[in-house]
PDB file of C-alpha atoms in Angstrom:
ATOM      1  CA  UNK F   9       0.133   0.152  -0.239  1.00 79.00           C
ATOM      2  CA  UNK F  10       1.092   3.037  -1.100  1.00 81.00           C
ATOM      3  CA  UNK F  11       1.182   6.192   1.365  1.00 91.00           C
ATOM      4  CA  UNK F  12       0.996   9.839   0.464  1.00 96.00           C
ATOM      5  CA  UNK F  13       1.464  12.189   3.071  1.00 95.00           C
ATOM      6  CA  UNK F  14       0.233  15.662   2.847  1.00 95.00           C
ATOM      7  CA  UNK F  15       0.225  18.703   5.043  1.00 95.00           C
ATOM      8  CA  UNK F  16      -0.108  22.372   4.973  1.00 96.00           C
ATOM      9  CA  UNK F  17      -3.826  23.334   4.585  1.00 95.00           C
ATOM     10  CA  UNK F  18      -5.837  25.157   6.772  1.00 97.00           C
ATOM     11  CA  UNK F  19      -7.441  29.012   6.901  1.00 98.00           C
ATOM     12  CA  UNK F  20      -6.661  31.795   5.592  1.00 98.00           C
ATOM     13  CA  UNK F  21      -7.773  35.345   4.751  1.00 98.00           C
ATOM     14  CA  UNK F  22      -8.424  36.312   1.007  1.00 98.00           C
ATOM     15  CA  UNK F  23      -5.040  37.417  -0.041  1.00 98.00           C
ATOM     16  CA  UNK F  24      -3.299  35.273   2.128  1.00 98.00           C
ATOM     17  CA  UNK F  25      -0.438  32.251   1.338  1.00 98.00           C
ATOM     18  CA  UNK F  26      -0.794  28.644   2.355  1.00 98.00           C
ATOM     19  CA  UNK F  27       2.076  25.569   1.061  1.00 98.00           C
ATOM     20  CA  UNK F  28       1.213  22.479   0.649  1.00 98.00           C
ATOM     21  CA  UNK F  29       3.552  19.628   1.000  1.00 98.00           C
ATOM     22  CA  UNK F  30       3.309  15.919   0.063  1.00 98.00           C
ATOM     23  CA  UNK F  31       5.937  13.160   0.534  1.00 97.00           C
ATOM     24  CA  UNK F  32       5.859   9.555  -1.039  1.00 95.00           C
ATOM     25  CA  UNK F  33       7.805   6.649  -0.888  1.00 94.00           C
ATOM     26  CA  UNK F  34      11.179   7.074  -3.218  1.00 91.00           C
ATOM     27  CA  UNK F  35      10.159   3.984  -5.247  1.00 89.00           C
ATOM     28  CA  UNK F  36       6.690   5.904  -6.074  1.00 90.00           C
ATOM     29  CA  UNK F  37       8.373   9.885  -6.003  1.00 90.00           C
ATOM     30  CA  UNK F  38      11.046   8.351  -8.720  1.00 90.00           C
ATOM     31  CA  UNK F  39      10.326   8.883 -12.442  1.00 86.00           C
ATOM     32  CA  UNK F  40       6.567   9.849 -11.852  1.00 93.00           C
ATOM     33  CA  UNK F  41       3.963  12.492 -12.189  1.00 97.00           C
ATOM     34  CA  UNK F  42       3.209  13.665  -8.611  1.00 97.00           C
ATOM     35  CA  UNK F  43       0.203  16.301  -8.745  1.00 97.00           C
ATOM     36  CA  UNK F  44      -2.349  17.859  -7.008  1.00 98.00           C
ATOM     37  CA  UNK F  45      -6.465  17.706  -6.987  1.00 98.00           C
ATOM     38  CA  UNK F  46      -8.760  19.972  -5.256  1.00 98.00           C
ATOM     39  CA  UNK F  47     -12.712  19.183  -4.441  1.00 98.00           C
ATOM     40  CA  UNK F  48     -15.099  21.565  -3.503  1.00 96.00           C
ATOM     41  CA  UNK F  49     -18.501  20.672  -1.551  1.00 91.00           C
ATOM     42  CA  UNK F  50     -21.051  19.534  -4.089  1.00 93.00           C
ATOM     43  CA  UNK F  51     -18.016  19.902  -6.860  1.00 95.00           C
ATOM     44  CA  UNK F  52     -16.009  17.296  -8.668  1.00 95.00           C
ATOM     45  CA  UNK F  53     -12.485  16.835  -8.476  1.00 95.00           C
ATOM     46  CA  UNK F  54     -10.197  19.730 -10.512  1.00 96.00           C
ATOM     47  CA  UNK F  55      -6.243  18.990 -11.539  1.00 97.00           C
ATOM     48  CA  UNK F  56      -4.442  22.198 -10.283  1.00 97.00           C
ATOM     49  CA  UNK F  57      -1.269  21.160 -10.739  1.00 98.00           C
ATOM     50  CA  UNK F  58       1.327  18.529 -11.753  1.00 98.00           C
ATOM     51  CA  UNK F  59       4.972  18.197 -12.212  1.00 98.00           C
ATOM     52  CA  UNK F  60       6.856  15.262 -13.624  1.00 97.00           C
ATOM     53  CA  UNK F  61       9.503  14.397 -10.963  1.00 96.00           C
ATOM     54  CA  UNK F  62      12.039  13.198 -13.937  1.00 93.00           C
ATOM     55  CA  UNK F  63      12.716  16.713 -15.512  1.00 95.00           C
ATOM     56  CA  UNK F  64      10.723  19.325 -13.338  1.00 96.00           C
ATOM     57  CA  UNK F  65       8.018  19.836 -16.310  1.00 97.00           C
ATOM     58  CA  UNK F  66       4.898  21.477 -14.963  1.00 98.00           C
ATOM     59  CA  UNK F  67       1.315  21.692 -15.610  1.00 98.00           C
ATOM     60  CA  UNK F  68      -1.358  24.609 -14.206  1.00 98.00           C
ATOM     61  CA  UNK F  69      -5.039  24.487 -14.441  1.00 98.00           C
ATOM     62  CA  UNK F  70      -6.032  28.084 -15.963  1.00 97.00           C
ATOM     63  CA  UNK F  71      -7.306  29.613 -12.543  1.00 96.00           C
ATOM     64  CA  UNK F  72      -4.411  29.290 -11.185  1.00 98.00           C
ATOM     65  CA  UNK F  73      -1.986  30.205 -13.240  1.00 98.00           C
ATOM     66  CA  UNK F  74       0.031  32.948 -11.792  1.00 97.00           C
ATOM     67  CA  UNK F  75      -1.027  32.597  -7.993  1.00 98.00           C
ATOM     68  CA  UNK F  76       0.393  28.989  -7.579  1.00 98.00           C
ATOM     69  CA  UNK F  77       3.512  26.987  -8.036  1.00 98.00           C
ATOM     70  CA  UNK F  78       4.612  23.564  -7.729  1.00 98.00           C
ATOM     71  CA  UNK F  79       7.855  22.501  -7.063  1.00 97.00           C
ATOM     72  CA  UNK F  80       9.956  19.272  -5.805  1.00 97.00           C
ATOM     73  CA  UNK F  81      12.746  18.488  -3.019  1.00 96.00           C
ATOM     74  CA  UNK F  82      14.138  14.998  -4.707  1.00 95.00           C
ATOM     75  CA  UNK F  83      16.106  14.294  -2.003  1.00 95.00           C
ATOM     76  CA  UNK F  84      12.966  14.210   0.073  1.00 96.00           C
ATOM     77  CA  UNK F  85      10.459  12.657  -2.093  1.00 96.00           C
ATOM     78  CA  UNK F  86       8.358  15.549  -1.595  1.00 97.00           C
ATOM     79  CA  UNK F  87       6.409  17.830  -3.514  1.00 98.00           C
ATOM     80  CA  UNK F  88       5.041  21.365  -2.809  1.00 98.00           C
ATOM     81  CA  UNK F  89       2.404  23.433  -3.777  1.00 98.00           C
ATOM     82  CA  UNK F  90       3.152  27.143  -2.827  1.00 98.00           C
ATOM     83  CA  UNK F  91      -0.667  28.638  -3.187  1.00 98.00           C
ATOM     84  CA  UNK F  92      -0.374  32.717  -3.009  1.00 98.00           C
ATOM     85  CA  UNK F  93      -3.188  35.421  -3.258  1.00 98.00           C
ATOM     86  CA  UNK F  94      -5.726  33.000  -2.031  1.00 98.00           C
ATOM     87  CA  UNK F  95      -9.304  33.395  -2.902  1.00 97.00           C
ATOM     88  CA  UNK F  96     -12.788  32.267  -1.513  1.00 97.00           C
ATOM     89  CA  UNK F  97     -12.957  30.171  -4.766  1.00 96.00           C
ATOM     90  CA  UNK F  98      -9.970  28.225  -3.344  1.00 97.00           C
ATOM     91  CA  UNK F  99     -11.799  26.931  -0.871  1.00 98.00           C
ATOM     92  CA  UNK F 100     -11.850  23.303  -1.504  1.00 98.00           C
ATOM     93  CA  UNK F 101     -10.204  19.827  -0.358  1.00 98.00           C
ATOM     94  CA  UNK F 102      -7.096  19.354  -2.151  1.00 98.00           C
ATOM     95  CA  UNK F 103      -5.284  15.887  -2.925  1.00 98.00           C
ATOM     96  CA  UNK F 104      -1.872  14.807  -3.878  1.00 97.00           C
ATOM     97  CA  UNK F 105      -1.454  12.479  -6.411  1.00 97.00           C
ATOM     98  CA  UNK F 106       1.301  10.176  -7.691  1.00 96.00           C
ATOM     99  CA  UNK F 107       0.938   8.522 -10.900  1.00 94.00           C
ATOM    100  CA  UNK F 108       0.929   8.633 -14.857  1.00 94.00           C
ATOM    101  CA  UNK F 109       3.114   9.225 -17.316  1.00 94.00           C
ATOM    102  CA  UNK F 110       5.313  12.544 -18.314  1.00 94.00           C
ATOM    103  CA  UNK F 111       2.771  13.250 -21.389  1.00 95.00           C
ATOM    104  CA  UNK F 112      -0.296  12.759 -19.214  1.00 95.00           C
ATOM    105  CA  UNK F 113       1.309  14.907 -16.521  1.00 96.00           C
ATOM    106  CA  UNK F 114       2.264  17.647 -18.397  1.00 96.00           C
ATOM    107  CA  UNK F 115      -0.796  18.145 -20.429  1.00 96.00           C
ATOM    108  CA  UNK F 116      -3.054  18.146 -17.580  1.00 95.00           C
ATOM    109  CA  UNK F 117      -4.312  14.549 -17.962  1.00 95.00           C
ATOM    110  CA  UNK F 118      -3.147  13.017 -15.193  1.00 96.00           C
ATOM    111  CA  UNK F 119      -5.423  10.562 -13.384  1.00 95.00           C
ATOM    112  CA  UNK F 120      -7.286   9.861 -15.835  1.00 95.00           C
ATOM    113  CA  UNK F 121      -8.515   6.891 -14.417  1.00 95.00           C
ATOM    114  CA  UNK F 122      -8.617   7.527 -10.473  1.00 93.00           C
ATOM    115  CA  UNK F 123      -7.943   4.027  -9.580  1.00 94.00           C
ATOM    116  CA  UNK F 124      -4.681   4.150 -11.674  1.00 93.00           C
ATOM    117  CA  UNK F 125      -3.293   6.737  -9.256  1.00 95.00           C
ATOM    118  CA  UNK F 126      -2.094   7.344  -5.778  1.00 96.00           C
ATOM    119  CA  UNK F 127      -3.960   9.683  -3.528  1.00 96.00           C
ATOM    120  CA  UNK F 128      -3.444  10.967  -0.613  1.00 96.00           C
ATOM    121  CA  UNK F 129      -5.955  11.533   2.076  1.00 95.00           C
ATOM    122  CA  UNK F 130      -6.903  15.447   1.697  1.00 96.00           C
ATOM    123  CA  UNK F 131      -5.582  18.263   3.623  1.00 97.00           C
ATOM    124  CA  UNK F 132      -8.288  21.075   3.756  1.00 97.00           C
ATOM    125  CA  UNK F 133      -7.896  24.555   2.366  1.00 98.00           C
ATOM    126  CA  UNK F 134     -10.444  27.374   3.775  1.00 98.00           C
ATOM    127  CA  UNK F 135     -10.289  31.175   2.830  1.00 98.00           C
ATOM    128  CA  UNK F 136     -12.559  33.550   4.135  1.00 97.00           C
TER     129      UNK F 136
END
């Protein structure tokens, strides 16, 4: 069983910042697509950002471009999501994922089959 450990969620006022982290086992992290989804109450899961750990290439959905930054620390097998200029519309449960090839990762189509990805337990982000 692969466990993705997330942290960093919380409550913040609009305009504030939060940084999420997700640590994976090294064998899962290596040369893989690591990404973040979010799900607001009553809505479906939305892809936010991804990074291919083999080369650092990234993808962002339009609504977070310029505000969110995804990065990686290969030594710690950890990816981060720095979220700045947060808006109430960013309120959601945020999930880390692992899995999928590079092409899907950087084109924004990773985890198209959710069962083919590993998922974290989720961390709540609330913006008021």
